[in-house]
Amino acid sequence: NAGVTQTPKFQVLKTGQSMTLQCAQDMNHEYMSWYRQDPGMGLRLIHYSVGAGITDQGEVPNGYNVSRSTTEDFPLRLLSAAPSQTSVYFCASSPDPGNSGNTIYFGEGSWLTVV
Amino acid sequence: GQQVMQIPQYQHVQEGEDFTTYCNSSTTLSNIQWYKQRPGGHPVFLIQLVKSGEVKKQKRLTFQFGEAKKNSSLHITATQTTDVGTYFCAGEGGYQKVTFGTGTKLQVIP
């Protein structure tokens, strides 16, 4: 199994450009999420999904859109990139929402720079 | 909303010294998980604690969950250079609402 796969690993964007970070998991997990990691800020939840067709906002959703058309895929869209969105982005998945304490599996991260 | 704080933010230790990081939640947690992130890597699950007052050990690592289920700690005995990284706690306060702590970055000096 590949686990959680994110692409691209590195990306440089100009302010105002849009892009999509791709995320796919092959573990048949219902729960998927996107985090951003900034120095000293830990991991902050952007959006999450508890199953195909269901998404919800996390702690820092502004400037980002998500969709969940399949169980496997959970892309994150930056609508109009801003320098404040320079960060490391992690996609994550977890089995079976509703069962407390499920391990979260992370992708390897996407380093995004907005200039 | 739920907040999870970790202290210290940074810790430098000589190899062989002990290390402890503390995690405090603003709300009662149903469980707490600990993750380790190596420099340049992604967070990797270490352990989960569920019961009030629970203590678990993994070799040189000891994890505790507070009686009130609002705090937790990770203690590493006799640190090694392989322990270098950032340690995060993650608390679940409700239905899949997982909040990560701010992390403690550990540097081990050989």
CSV table of C-alpha atoms in Angstrom, one decimal:
chain,number,residue,atom,x,y,z
A,1,ASN,CA,0.0,0.0,0.0
A,2,ALA,CA,1.2,3.5,-0.8
A,3,GLY,CA,-0.6,5.1,2.2
A,4,VAL,CA,-1.3,8.8,1.7
A,5,THR,CA,0.2,10.3,-1.4
A,6,GLN,CA,0.5,14.1,-2.0
A,7,THR,CA,1.5,16.0,-5.0
A,8,PRO,CA,3.3,18.2,-5.8
A,9,LYS,CA,6.1,18.0,-3.2
A,10,PHE,CA,7.3,21.5,-3.9
A,11,GLN,CA,5.6,24.4,-5.6
A,12,VAL,CA,6.3,28.1,-6.1
A,13,LEU,CA,3.3,30.3,-7.0
A,14,LYS,CA,2.9,33.9,-7.8
A,15,THR,CA,0.4,36.0,-5.7
A,16,GLY,CA,-3.0,35.6,-7.2
A,17,GLN,CA,-2.4,32.3,-8.9
A,18,SER,CA,-4.6,29.3,-8.2
A,19,MET,CA,-3.5,25.7,-7.8
A,20,THR,CA,-4.6,22.4,-6.5
A,21,LEU,CA,-2.8,20.2,-4.1
A,22,GLN,CA,-3.6,16.5,-4.8
A,23,CYS,CA,-4.1,13.9,-2.1
A,24,ALA,CA,-5.0,10.3,-2.5
A,25,GLN,CA,-5.1,7.4,0.0
A,26,ASP,CA,-5.4,3.7,-0.7
A,27,MET,CA,-6.4,2.5,2.8
A,28,ASN,CA,-10.2,2.9,2.2
A,29,HIS,CA,-10.3,5.5,5.1
A,30,GLU,CA,-13.5,7.5,5.5
A,31,TYR,CA,-11.8,10.5,7.2
A,32,MET,CA,-9.5,12.8,5.4
A,33,SER,CA,-8.1,16.2,6.3
A,34,TRP,CA,-5.7,18.9,5.3
A,35,TYR,CA,-3.3,20.6,7.7
A,36,ARG,CA,-0.9,23.5,7.3
A,37,GLN,CA,2.2,23.7,9.4
A,38,ASP,CA,4.0,27.0,10.1
A,39,PRO,CA,6.9,27.5,12.5
A,40,GLY,CA,5.8,27.7,16.1
A,41,MET,CA,2.1,27.1,15.1
A,42,GLY,CA,1.9,23.4,15.1
A,43,LEU,CA,-0.5,21.7,12.7
A,44,ARG,CA,-3.7,23.6,12.0
A,45,LEU,CA,-6.7,22.0,10.4
A,46,ILE,CA,-7.8,23.6,7.2
A,47,HIS,CA,-10.7,21.3,6.0
A,48,TYR,CA,-11.8,17.8,6.7
A,49,SER,CA,-14.1,15.2,5.3
A,50,VAL,CA,-15.9,12.3,7.1
A,51,GLY,CA,-16.8,10.6,3.8
A,52,ALA,CA,-17.4,11.0,0.1
A,53,GLY,CA,-19.6,14.0,-0.5
A,54,ILE,CA,-19.1,15.5,3.0
A,55,THR,CA,-16.7,18.2,3.9
A,56,ASP,CA,-16.4,20.7,6.7
A,57,GLN,CA,-14.2,23.6,7.7
A,58,GLY,CA,-11.4,23.3,10.2
A,59,GLU,CA,-9.6,26.0,12.1
A,60,VAL,CA,-8.2,28.0,9.2
A,61,PRO,CA,-10.4,27.5,6.1
A,62,ASN,CA,-10.2,30.9,4.5
A,63,GLY,CA,-8.7,31.0,1.0
A,64,TYR,CA,-9.0,27.2,0.5
A,65,ASN,CA,-11.6,24.9,-1.0
A,66,VAL,CA,-12.0,21.2,-0.9
A,67,SER,CA,-14.2,18.5,-2.4
A,68,ARG,CA,-14.6,14.8,-1.8
A,69,SER,CA,-16.1,13.1,-4.8
A,70,THR,CA,-14.5,9.7,-4.0
A,71,THR,CA,-13.3,8.0,-0.9
A,72,GLU,CA,-9.7,8.0,-2.2
A,73,ASP,CA,-9.2,11.6,-3.2
A,74,PHE,CA,-9.3,14.8,-1.3
A,75,PRO,CA,-7.8,17.8,-3.3
A,76,LEU,CA,-7.1,21.1,-1.7
A,77,ARG,CA,-7.6,24.2,-3.9
A,78,LEU,CA,-6.0,27.6,-3.3
A,79,LEU,CA,-8.3,30.0,-5.0
A,80,SER,CA,-6.0,33.1,-5.2
A,81,ALA,CA,-2.6,32.5,-3.6
A,82,ALA,CA,-1.3,35.0,-1.0
A,83,PRO,CA,2.1,35.1,0.6
A,84,SER,CA,0.4,34.2,3.9
A,85,GLN,CA,-0.3,30.8,2.4
A,86,THR,CA,3.3,30.0,2.2
A,87,SER,CA,3.5,26.9,4.4
A,88,VAL,CA,3.9,23.2,4.5
A,89,TYR,CA,0.7,21.3,3.8
A,90,PHE,CA,-0.1,17.8,5.0
A,91,CYS,CA,-2.9,15.6,3.9
A,92,ALA,CA,-4.0,13.0,6.3
A,93,SER,CA,-6.4,10.1,6.6
A,94,SER,CA,-7.9,8.1,9.3
A,95,PRO,CA,-10.2,5.0,9.4
A,96,ASP,CA,-13.9,5.0,10.2
A,97,PRO,CA,-15.1,8.2,11.7
A,98,GLY,CA,-17.0,7.8,14.9
A,99,ASN,CA,-14.5,5.4,16.4
A,100,SER,CA,-12.6,7.4,19.0
A,101,GLY,CA,-8.9,7.5,18.8
A,102,ASN,CA,-8.2,6.4,15.2
A,103,THR,CA,-4.6,6.9,14.2
A,104,ILE,CA,-4.0,9.6,11.7
A,105,TYR,CA,-1.8,8.8,8.8
A,106,PHE,CA,0.0,11.7,7.1
A,107,GLY,CA,1.3,12.2,3.6
A,108,GLU,CA,4.9,13.4,3.1
A,109,GLY,CA,3.9,17.0,2.8
A,110,SER,CA,3.8,19.7,0.1
A,111,TRP,CA,6.1,22.7,0.5
A,112,LEU,CA,4.4,25.8,-1.0
A,113,THR,CA,5.9,29.2,-1.5
A,114,VAL,CA,3.9,32.2,-2.6
A,115,VAL,CA,5.9,35.1,-4.0
B,1,GLY,CA,-12.8,26.2,20.5
B,2,GLN,CA,-10.5,23.6,21.9
B,3,GLN,CA,-6.9,24.6,22.4
B,4,VAL,CA,-4.0,22.4,23.1
B,5,MET,CA,-0.8,23.9,24.3
B,6,GLN,CA,2.6,22.2,24.6
B,7,ILE,CA,5.6,23.2,26.7
B,8,PRO,CA,8.4,23.8,26.2
B,9,GLN,CA,8.5,25.0,22.6
B,10,TYR,CA,12.2,24.0,22.2
B,11,GLN,CA,14.5,21.9,24.3
B,12,HIS,CA,18.2,21.2,23.9
B,13,VAL,CA,19.7,18.4,25.9
B,14,GLN,CA,23.0,16.6,26.0
B,15,GLU,CA,22.9,13.0,24.8
B,16,GLY,CA,22.1,10.8,27.8
B,17,GLU,CA,20.0,13.4,29.6
B,18,ASP,CA,16.2,13.0,30.1
B,19,PHE,CA,13.6,15.0,28.3
B,20,THR,CA,9.9,15.8,29.1
B,21,THR,CA,7.3,17.6,27.1
B,22,TYR,CA,3.9,18.6,28.5
B,23,CYS,CA,0.6,18.9,26.8
B,24,ASN,CA,-2.4,20.8,28.2
B,25,SER,CA,-5.9,21.0,26.8
B,26,SER,CA,-8.6,23.6,27.4
B,27,THR,CA,-11.2,20.9,27.4
B,28,THR,CA,-11.6,17.4,28.5
B,29,LEU,CA,-10.3,14.9,25.9
B,30,SER,CA,-11.7,11.5,25.0
B,31,ASN,CA,-8.2,10.4,24.1
B,32,ILE,CA,-4.8,11.8,23.3
B,33,GLN,CA,-2.3,10.7,20.7
B,34,TRP,CA,1.4,11.5,20.4
B,35,TYR,CA,3.3,12.0,17.1
B,36,LYS,CA,6.9,12.4,16.2
B,37,GLN,CA,8.1,14.5,13.2
B,38,ARG,CA,11.7,14.2,12.1
B,39,PRO,CA,13.3,17.3,10.5
B,40,GLY,CA,11.9,17.6,7.0
B,41,GLY,CA,9.5,14.7,7.5
B,42,HIS,CA,5.9,14.1,8.3
B,43,PRO,CA,4.2,13.4,11.7
B,44,VAL,CA,4.3,9.7,12.6
B,45,PHE,CA,2.0,8.1,15.2
B,46,LEU,CA,3.6,7.0,18.4
B,47,ILE,CA,0.9,6.1,20.8
B,48,GLN,CA,-2.7,6.7,22.0
B,49,LEU,CA,-3.9,7.1,25.5
B,50,VAL,CA,-7.6,6.7,26.4
B,51,LYS,CA,-8.1,6.0,30.1
B,52,SER,CA,-7.8,8.6,32.9
B,53,GLY,CA,-4.4,8.2,34.6
B,54,GLU,CA,-3.1,5.8,31.9
B,55,VAL,CA,0.6,5.3,31.7
B,56,LYS,CA,2.2,3.5,28.7
B,57,LYS,CA,5.8,2.8,27.9
B,58,GLN,CA,7.7,2.3,24.7
B,59,LYS,CA,11.3,1.4,25.4
B,60,ARG,CA,12.8,4.7,26.7
B,61,LEU,CA,9.5,6.7,26.2
B,62,THR,CA,6.9,7.0,28.9
B,63,PHE,CA,3.5,8.5,28.2
B,64,GLN,CA,1.0,9.7,30.8
B,65,PHE,CA,-2.6,10.8,30.5
B,66,GLY,CA,-3.8,13.0,33.4
B,67,GLU,CA,-6.6,12.0,35.8
B,68,ALA,CA,-8.8,14.8,34.5
B,69,LYS,CA,-8.0,13.8,30.9
B,70,LYS,CA,-6.9,17.4,30.1
B,71,ASN,CA,-3.2,17.0,30.2
B,72,SER,CA,-0.5,14.5,29.1
B,73,SER,CA,3.2,14.2,29.1
B,74,LEU,CA,5.9,12.4,27.2
B,75,HIS,CA,9.2,11.5,29.0
B,76,ILE,CA,12.3,10.2,27.2
B,77,THR,CA,14.9,8.6,29.4
B,78,ALA,CA,18.6,8.9,28.4
B,79,THR,CA,18.1,10.7,25.1
B,80,GLN,CA,19.8,9.6,21.9
B,81,THR,CA,20.5,11.5,18.7
B,82,THR,CA,17.8,9.4,17.0
B,83,ASP,CA,15.3,11.1,19.3
B,84,VAL,CA,15.8,14.4,17.5
B,85,GLY,CA,12.6,15.9,16.1
B,86,THR,CA,9.4,17.6,17.0
B,87,TYR,CA,6.9,15.9,19.3
B,88,PHE,CA,3.2,16.7,19.0
B,89,CYS,CA,0.3,15.7,21.1
B,90,ALA,CA,-3.1,15.6,19.5
B,91,GLY,CA,-6.3,15.6,21.5
B,92,GLU,CA,-9.7,14.4,20.4
B,93,GLY,CA,-12.4,16.4,22.1
B,94,GLY,CA,-15.3,15.2,20.1
B,95,TYR,CA,-16.4,13.5,16.9
B,96,GLN,CA,-13.2,13.4,14.9
B,97,LYS,CA,-12.3,16.9,16.1
B,98,VAL,CA,-8.6,16.4,16.5
B,99,THR,CA,-6.5,19.4,17.6
B,100,PHE,CA,-2.8,19.2,17.5
B,101,GLY,CA,-0.6,20.9,20.1
B,102,THR,CA,2.0,23.4,19.1
B,103,GLY,CA,4.8,20.8,19.4
B,104,THR,CA,8.1,20.6,21.2
B,105,LYS,CA,11.2,20.6,19.1
B,106,LEU,CA,13.9,18.4,20.7
B,107,GLN,CA,17.6,18.8,19.8
B,108,VAL,CA,20.1,16.3,21.2
B,109,ILE,CA,23.7,17.4,21.4
B,110,PRO,CA,26.1,14.5,21.0
